[in-house]
PDB file of C-alpha atoms in Angstrom:
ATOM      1  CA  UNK I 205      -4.147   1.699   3.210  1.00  0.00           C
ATOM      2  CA  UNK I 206      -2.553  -1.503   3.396  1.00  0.00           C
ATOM      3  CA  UNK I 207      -5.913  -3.999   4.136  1.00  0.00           C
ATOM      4  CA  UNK I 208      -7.992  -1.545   1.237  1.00  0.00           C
ATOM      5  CA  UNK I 209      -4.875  -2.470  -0.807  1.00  0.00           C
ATOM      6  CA  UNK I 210      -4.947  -6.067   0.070  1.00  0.00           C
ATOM      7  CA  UNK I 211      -9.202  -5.728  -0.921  1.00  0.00           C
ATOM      8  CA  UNK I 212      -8.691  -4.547  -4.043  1.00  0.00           C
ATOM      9  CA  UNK I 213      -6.135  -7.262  -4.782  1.00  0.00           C
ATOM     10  CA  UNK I 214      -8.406  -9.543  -3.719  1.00  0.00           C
ATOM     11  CA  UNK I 215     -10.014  -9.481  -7.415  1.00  0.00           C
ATOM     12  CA  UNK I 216      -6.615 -10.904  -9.144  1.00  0.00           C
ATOM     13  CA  UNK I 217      -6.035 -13.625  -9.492  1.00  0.00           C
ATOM     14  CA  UNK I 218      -3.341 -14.593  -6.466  1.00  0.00           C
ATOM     15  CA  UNK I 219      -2.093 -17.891  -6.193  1.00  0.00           C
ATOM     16  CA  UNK I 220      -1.818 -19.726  -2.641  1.00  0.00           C
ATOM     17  CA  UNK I 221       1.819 -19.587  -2.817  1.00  0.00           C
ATOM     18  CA  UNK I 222       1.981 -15.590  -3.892  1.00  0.00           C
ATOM     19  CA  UNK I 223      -0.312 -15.510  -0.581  1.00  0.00           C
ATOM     20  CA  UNK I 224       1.911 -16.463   2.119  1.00  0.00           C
ATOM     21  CA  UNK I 225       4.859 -14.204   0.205  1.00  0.00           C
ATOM     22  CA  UNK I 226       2.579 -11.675   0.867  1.00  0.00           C
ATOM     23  CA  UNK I 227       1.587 -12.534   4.443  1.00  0.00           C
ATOM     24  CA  UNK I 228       5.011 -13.646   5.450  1.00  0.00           C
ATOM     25  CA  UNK I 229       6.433  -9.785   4.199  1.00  0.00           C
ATOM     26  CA  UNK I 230       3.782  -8.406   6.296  1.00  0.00           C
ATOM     27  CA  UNK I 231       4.401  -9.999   9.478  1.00  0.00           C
ATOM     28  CA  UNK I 232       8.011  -9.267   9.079  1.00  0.00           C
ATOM     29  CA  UNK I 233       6.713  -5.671   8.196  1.00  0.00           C
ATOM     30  CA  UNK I 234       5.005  -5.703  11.669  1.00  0.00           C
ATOM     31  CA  UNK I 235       7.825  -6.904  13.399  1.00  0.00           C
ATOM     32  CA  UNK I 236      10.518  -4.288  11.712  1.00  0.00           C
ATOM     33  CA  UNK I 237       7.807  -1.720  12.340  1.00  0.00           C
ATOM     34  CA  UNK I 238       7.156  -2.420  16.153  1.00  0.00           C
ATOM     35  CA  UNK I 239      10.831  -2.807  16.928  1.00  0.00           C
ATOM     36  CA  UNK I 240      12.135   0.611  14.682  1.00  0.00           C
ATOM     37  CA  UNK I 241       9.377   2.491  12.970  1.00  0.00           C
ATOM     38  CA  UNK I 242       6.424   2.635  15.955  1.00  0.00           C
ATOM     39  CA  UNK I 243       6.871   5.342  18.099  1.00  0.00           C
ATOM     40  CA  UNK I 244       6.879   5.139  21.526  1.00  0.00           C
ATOM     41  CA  UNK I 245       3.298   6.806  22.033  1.00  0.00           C
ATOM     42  CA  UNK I 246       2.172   4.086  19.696  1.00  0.00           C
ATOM     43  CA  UNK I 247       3.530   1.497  22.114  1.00  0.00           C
ATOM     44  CA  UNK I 248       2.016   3.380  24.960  1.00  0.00           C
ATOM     45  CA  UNK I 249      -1.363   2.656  23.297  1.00  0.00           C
ATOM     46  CA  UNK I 250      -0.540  -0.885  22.979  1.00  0.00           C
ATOM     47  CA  UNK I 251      -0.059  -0.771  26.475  1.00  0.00           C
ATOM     48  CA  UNK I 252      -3.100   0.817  27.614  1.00  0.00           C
ATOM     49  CA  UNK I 253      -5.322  -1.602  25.543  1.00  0.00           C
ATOM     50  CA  UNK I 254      -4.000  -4.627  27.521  1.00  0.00           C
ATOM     51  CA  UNK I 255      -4.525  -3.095  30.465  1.00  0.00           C
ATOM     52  CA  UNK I 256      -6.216   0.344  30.847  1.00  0.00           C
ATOM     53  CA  UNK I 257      -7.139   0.067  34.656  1.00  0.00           C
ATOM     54  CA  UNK I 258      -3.358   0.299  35.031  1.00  0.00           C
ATOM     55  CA  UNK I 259      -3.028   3.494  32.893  1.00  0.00           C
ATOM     56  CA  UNK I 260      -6.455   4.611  34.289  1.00  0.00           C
ATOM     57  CA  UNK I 261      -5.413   8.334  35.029  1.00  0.00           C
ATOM     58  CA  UNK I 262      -3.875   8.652  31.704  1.00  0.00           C
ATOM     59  CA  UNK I 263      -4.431   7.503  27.953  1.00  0.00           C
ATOM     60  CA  UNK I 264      -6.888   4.513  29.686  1.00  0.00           C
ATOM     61  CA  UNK I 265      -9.194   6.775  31.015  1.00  0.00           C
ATOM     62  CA  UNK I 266     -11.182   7.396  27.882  1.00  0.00           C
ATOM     63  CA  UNK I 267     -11.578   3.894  27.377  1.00  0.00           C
ATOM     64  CA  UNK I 268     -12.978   3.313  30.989  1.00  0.00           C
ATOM     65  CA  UNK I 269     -15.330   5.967  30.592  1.00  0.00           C
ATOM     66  CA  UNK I 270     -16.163   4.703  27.045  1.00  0.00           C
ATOM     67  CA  UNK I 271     -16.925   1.619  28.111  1.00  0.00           C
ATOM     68  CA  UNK I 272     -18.960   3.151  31.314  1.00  0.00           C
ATOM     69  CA  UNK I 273     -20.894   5.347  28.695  1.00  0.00           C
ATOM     70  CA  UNK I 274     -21.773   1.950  26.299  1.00  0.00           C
ATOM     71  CA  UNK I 275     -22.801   0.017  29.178  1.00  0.00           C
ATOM     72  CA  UNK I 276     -24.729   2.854  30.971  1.00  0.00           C
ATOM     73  CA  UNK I 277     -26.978   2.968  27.502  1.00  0.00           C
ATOM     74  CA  UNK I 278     -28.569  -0.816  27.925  1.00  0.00           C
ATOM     75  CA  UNK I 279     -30.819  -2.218  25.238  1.00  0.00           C
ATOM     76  CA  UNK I 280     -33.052   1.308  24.448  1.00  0.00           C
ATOM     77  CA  UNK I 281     -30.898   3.632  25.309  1.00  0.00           C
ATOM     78  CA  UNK I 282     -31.193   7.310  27.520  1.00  0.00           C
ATOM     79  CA  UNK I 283     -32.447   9.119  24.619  1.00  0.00           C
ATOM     80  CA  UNK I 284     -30.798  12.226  23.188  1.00  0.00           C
ATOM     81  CA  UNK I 285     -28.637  14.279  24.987  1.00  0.00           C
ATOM     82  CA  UNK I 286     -29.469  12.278  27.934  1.00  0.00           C
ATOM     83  CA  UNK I 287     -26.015  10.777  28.545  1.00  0.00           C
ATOM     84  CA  UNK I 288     -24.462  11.436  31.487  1.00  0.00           C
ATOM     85  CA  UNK I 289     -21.301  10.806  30.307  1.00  0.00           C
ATOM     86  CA  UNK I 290     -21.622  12.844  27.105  1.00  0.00           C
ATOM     87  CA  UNK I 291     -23.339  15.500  29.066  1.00  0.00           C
ATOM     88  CA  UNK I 292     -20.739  15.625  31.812  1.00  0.00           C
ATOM     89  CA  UNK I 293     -18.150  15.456  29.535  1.00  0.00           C
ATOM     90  CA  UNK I 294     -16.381  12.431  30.778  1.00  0.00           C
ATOM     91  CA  UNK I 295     -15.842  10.907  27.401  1.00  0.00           C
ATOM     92  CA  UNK I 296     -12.584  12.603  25.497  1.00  0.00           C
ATOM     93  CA  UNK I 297     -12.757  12.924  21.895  1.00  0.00           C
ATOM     94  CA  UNK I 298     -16.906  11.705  22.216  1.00  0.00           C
ATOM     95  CA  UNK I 299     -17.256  13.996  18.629  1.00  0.00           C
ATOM     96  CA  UNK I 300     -14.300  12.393  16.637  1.00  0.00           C
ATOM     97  CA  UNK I 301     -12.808   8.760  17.608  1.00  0.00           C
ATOM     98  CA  UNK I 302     -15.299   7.885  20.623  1.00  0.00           C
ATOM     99  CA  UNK I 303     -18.506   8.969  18.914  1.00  0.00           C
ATOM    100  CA  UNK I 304     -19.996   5.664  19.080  1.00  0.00           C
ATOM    101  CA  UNK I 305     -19.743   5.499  23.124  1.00  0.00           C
ATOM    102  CA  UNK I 306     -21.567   8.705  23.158  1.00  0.00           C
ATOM    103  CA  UNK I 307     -24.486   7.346  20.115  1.00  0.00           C
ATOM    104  CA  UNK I 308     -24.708   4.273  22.414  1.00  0.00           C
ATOM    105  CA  UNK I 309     -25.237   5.877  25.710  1.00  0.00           C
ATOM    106  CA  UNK I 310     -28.013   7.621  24.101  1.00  0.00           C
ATOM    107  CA  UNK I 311     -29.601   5.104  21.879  1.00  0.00           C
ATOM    108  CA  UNK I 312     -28.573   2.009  23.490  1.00  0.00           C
ATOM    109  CA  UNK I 313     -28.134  -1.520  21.702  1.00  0.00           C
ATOM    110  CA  UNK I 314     -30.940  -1.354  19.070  1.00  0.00           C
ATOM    111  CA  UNK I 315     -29.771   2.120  17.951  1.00  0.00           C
ATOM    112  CA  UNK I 316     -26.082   0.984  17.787  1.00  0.00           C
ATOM    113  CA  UNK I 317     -27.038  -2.588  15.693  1.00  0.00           C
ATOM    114  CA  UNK I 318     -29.022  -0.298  13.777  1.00  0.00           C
ATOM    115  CA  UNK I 319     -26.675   1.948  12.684  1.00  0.00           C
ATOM    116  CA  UNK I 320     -24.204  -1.289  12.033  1.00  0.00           C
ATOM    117  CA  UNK I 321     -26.571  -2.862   9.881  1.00  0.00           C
ATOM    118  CA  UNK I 322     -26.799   0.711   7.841  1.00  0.00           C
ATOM    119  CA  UNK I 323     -23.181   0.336   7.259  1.00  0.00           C
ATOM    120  CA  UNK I 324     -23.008  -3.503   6.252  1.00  0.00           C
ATOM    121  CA  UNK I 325     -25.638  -2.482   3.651  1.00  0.00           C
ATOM    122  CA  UNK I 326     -23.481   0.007   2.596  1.00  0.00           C
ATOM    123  CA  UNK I 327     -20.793  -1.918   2.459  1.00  0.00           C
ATOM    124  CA  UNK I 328     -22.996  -4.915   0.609  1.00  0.00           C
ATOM    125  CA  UNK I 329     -24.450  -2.571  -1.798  1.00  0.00           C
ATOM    126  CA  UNK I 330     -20.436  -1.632  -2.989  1.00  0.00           C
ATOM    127  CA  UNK I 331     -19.878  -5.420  -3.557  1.00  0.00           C
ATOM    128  CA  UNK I 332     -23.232  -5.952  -5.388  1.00  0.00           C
ATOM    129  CA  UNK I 333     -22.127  -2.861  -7.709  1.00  0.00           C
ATOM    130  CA  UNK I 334     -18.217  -3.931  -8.068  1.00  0.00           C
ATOM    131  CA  UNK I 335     -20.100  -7.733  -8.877  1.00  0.00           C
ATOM    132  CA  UNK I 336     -21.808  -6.225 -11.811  1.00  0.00           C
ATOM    133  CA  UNK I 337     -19.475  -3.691 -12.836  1.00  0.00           C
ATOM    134  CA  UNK I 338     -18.453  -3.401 -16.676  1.00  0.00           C
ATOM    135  CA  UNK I 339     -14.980  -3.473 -16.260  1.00  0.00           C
ATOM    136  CA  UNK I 340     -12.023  -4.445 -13.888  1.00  0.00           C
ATOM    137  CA  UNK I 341     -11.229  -1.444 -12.920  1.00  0.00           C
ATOM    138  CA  UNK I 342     -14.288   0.399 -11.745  1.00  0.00           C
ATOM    139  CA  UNK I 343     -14.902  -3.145  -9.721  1.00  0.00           C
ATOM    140  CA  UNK I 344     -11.415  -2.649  -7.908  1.00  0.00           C
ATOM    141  CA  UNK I 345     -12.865   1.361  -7.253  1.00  0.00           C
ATOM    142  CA  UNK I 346     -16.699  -0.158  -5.174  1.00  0.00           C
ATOM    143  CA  UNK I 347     -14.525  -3.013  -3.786  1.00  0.00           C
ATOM    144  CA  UNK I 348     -12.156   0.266  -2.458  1.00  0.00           C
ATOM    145  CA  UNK I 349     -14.792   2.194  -1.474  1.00  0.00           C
ATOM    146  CA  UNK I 350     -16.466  -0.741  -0.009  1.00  0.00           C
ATOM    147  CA  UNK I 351     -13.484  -1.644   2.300  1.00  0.00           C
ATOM    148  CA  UNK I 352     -12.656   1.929   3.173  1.00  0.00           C
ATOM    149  CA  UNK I 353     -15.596   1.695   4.795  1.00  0.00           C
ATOM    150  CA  UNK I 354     -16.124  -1.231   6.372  1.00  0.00           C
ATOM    151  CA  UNK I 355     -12.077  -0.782   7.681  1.00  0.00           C
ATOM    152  CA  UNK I 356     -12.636   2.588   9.044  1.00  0.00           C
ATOM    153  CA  UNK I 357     -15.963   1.127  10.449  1.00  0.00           C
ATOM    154  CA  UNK I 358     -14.766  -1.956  11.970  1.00  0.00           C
ATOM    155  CA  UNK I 359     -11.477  -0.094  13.649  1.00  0.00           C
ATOM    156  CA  UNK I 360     -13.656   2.169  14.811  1.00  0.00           C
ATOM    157  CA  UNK I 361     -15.926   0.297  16.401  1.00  0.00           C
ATOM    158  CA  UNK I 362     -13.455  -1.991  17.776  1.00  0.00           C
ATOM    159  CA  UNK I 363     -11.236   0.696  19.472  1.00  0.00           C
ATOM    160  CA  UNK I 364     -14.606   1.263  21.092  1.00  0.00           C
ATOM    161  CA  UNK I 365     -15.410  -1.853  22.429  1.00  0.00           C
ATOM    162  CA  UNK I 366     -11.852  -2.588  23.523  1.00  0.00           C
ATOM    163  CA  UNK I 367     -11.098  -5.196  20.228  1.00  0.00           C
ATOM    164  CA  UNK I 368      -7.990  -2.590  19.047  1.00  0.00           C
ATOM    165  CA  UNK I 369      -5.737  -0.210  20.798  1.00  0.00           C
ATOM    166  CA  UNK I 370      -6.667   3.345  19.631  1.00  0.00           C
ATOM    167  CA  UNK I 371      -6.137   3.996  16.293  1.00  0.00           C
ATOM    168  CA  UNK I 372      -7.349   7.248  15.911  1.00  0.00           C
ATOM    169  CA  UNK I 373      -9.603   6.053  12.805  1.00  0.00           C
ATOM    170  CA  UNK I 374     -12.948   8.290  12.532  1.00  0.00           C
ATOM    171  CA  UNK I 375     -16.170   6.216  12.524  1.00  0.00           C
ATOM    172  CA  UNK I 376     -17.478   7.491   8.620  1.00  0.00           C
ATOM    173  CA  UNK I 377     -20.600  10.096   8.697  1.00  0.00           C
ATOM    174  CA  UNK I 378     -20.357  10.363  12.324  1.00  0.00           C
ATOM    175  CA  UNK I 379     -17.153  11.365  13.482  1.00  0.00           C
ATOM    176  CA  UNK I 380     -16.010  14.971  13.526  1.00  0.00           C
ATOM    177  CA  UNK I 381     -13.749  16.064  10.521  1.00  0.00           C
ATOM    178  CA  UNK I 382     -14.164  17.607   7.276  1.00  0.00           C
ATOM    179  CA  UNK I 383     -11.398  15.589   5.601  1.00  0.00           C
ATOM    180  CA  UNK I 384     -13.014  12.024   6.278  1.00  0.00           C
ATOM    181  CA  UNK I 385     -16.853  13.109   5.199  1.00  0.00           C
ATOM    182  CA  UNK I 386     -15.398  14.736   1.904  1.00  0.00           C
ATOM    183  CA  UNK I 387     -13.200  11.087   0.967  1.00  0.00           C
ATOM    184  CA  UNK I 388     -16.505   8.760   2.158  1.00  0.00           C
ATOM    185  CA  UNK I 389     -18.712  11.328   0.182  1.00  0.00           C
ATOM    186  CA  UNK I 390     -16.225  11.090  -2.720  1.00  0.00           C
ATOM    187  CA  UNK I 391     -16.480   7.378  -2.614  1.00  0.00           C
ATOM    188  CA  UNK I 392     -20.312   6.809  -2.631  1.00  0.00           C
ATOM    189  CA  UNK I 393     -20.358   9.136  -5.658  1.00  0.00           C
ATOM    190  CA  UNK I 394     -17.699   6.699  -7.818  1.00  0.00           C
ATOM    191  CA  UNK I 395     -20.262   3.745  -6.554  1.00  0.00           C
ATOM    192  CA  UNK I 396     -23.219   6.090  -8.093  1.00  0.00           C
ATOM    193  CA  UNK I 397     -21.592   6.588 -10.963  1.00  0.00           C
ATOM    194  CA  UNK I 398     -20.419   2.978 -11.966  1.00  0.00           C
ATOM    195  CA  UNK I 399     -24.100   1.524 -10.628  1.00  0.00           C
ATOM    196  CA  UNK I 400     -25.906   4.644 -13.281  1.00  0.00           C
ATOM    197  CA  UNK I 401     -23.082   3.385 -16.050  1.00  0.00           C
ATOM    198  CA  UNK I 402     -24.080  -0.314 -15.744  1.00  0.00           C
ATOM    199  CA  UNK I 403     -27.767   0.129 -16.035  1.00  0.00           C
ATOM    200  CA  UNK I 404     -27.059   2.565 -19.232  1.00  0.00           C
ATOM    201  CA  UNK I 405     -24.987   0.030 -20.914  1.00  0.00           C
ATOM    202  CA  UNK I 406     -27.443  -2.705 -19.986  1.00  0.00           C
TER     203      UNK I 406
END
């Protein structure tokens, strides 16, 4: 909520100065949160992202067998339903957070690049419509949408490929939830809207 929040803001008008206020808070945020607020199965994740061969029997092991099930699909892939590790069931949570280990198994590289390309031109097309937008605020609602998106995307994505500790983030229109389709769904229809408003008003 935070970095969407920070995306948004992005479209004031923020001085250097109100910058590193901003910044500075944060990392004292992050320091206040880590030492009181995280939990301690929050710092267990931590943990098992620097080093998951250590916690290998525990919360590592669905990030060893994710990243046996995106190296096992190579450039093309094993085609659907093909992946042992998705078949087998190695991969926890392969319908919600690790869907993209089991997509990769099965369609390899070019699928996956694919797919990330489909989102970046999602997440283009928001800026293109918040660029040409009528009015402030239905710019700060595509440049929302847009890095809802792209956040829940890149977290996603990165939890995969070992770049975050697990955040629990779904990957949008893939993962498993009703919740997370419905808000994305939501969102692409305020982009619709503002993009049919401009053209009617120009």
């Amino acid at each position: 909520i935070l970095l969407i929040a920070t995306a948004m803001l992005s479209l004031t008008e923020l001085t250097w100065r109100r910058v590193l206020i901003i910044g500075s808070v944060g990392a004292v945020g992050l320091l206040i949160a880590w030492r009181v607020l995280m939990r301690e199965y929050q710092q267990e994740r931590i943990d098992v992202w620097l080093d998951p061969e250590a916690h290998a029997d525990a919360g590592g092991y669905q990030i060893l067998q994710a990243r046996a099930a995106v190296g096992n699909g190579g450039i093309f892939g094993r085609g659907a339903n093909q992946g042992t590790q998705n078949v087998l069931d190695f991969v926890p949570y392969g319908e919600s957070d690790f869907v993209l280990a089991v997509f990769a198994e099965e369609w390899g590289y070019l699928g996956t690049t694919l797919v990330l390309l489909l989102f970046m031109s999602l997440v283009l097309w928001s800026l293109n419509i918040a660029s040409q937008a009528r009015d402030r605020f239905s710019a700060h609602l595509c440049v929302g949408v847009g890095a809802l998106i792209f956040l829940h995307t890149v977290l996603n994505v990165g939890v995969v490929l070992e770049f975050f500790p697990n955040t629990g983030l779904p990957l949008p229109f893939f993962s498993n939830g009703g919740s997370n389709v419905l808000t994305v769904m939501f969102g692409l229809g305020v982009l619709m809207s503002v993009s049919r408003t401009r053209h009617r008003r120009s």
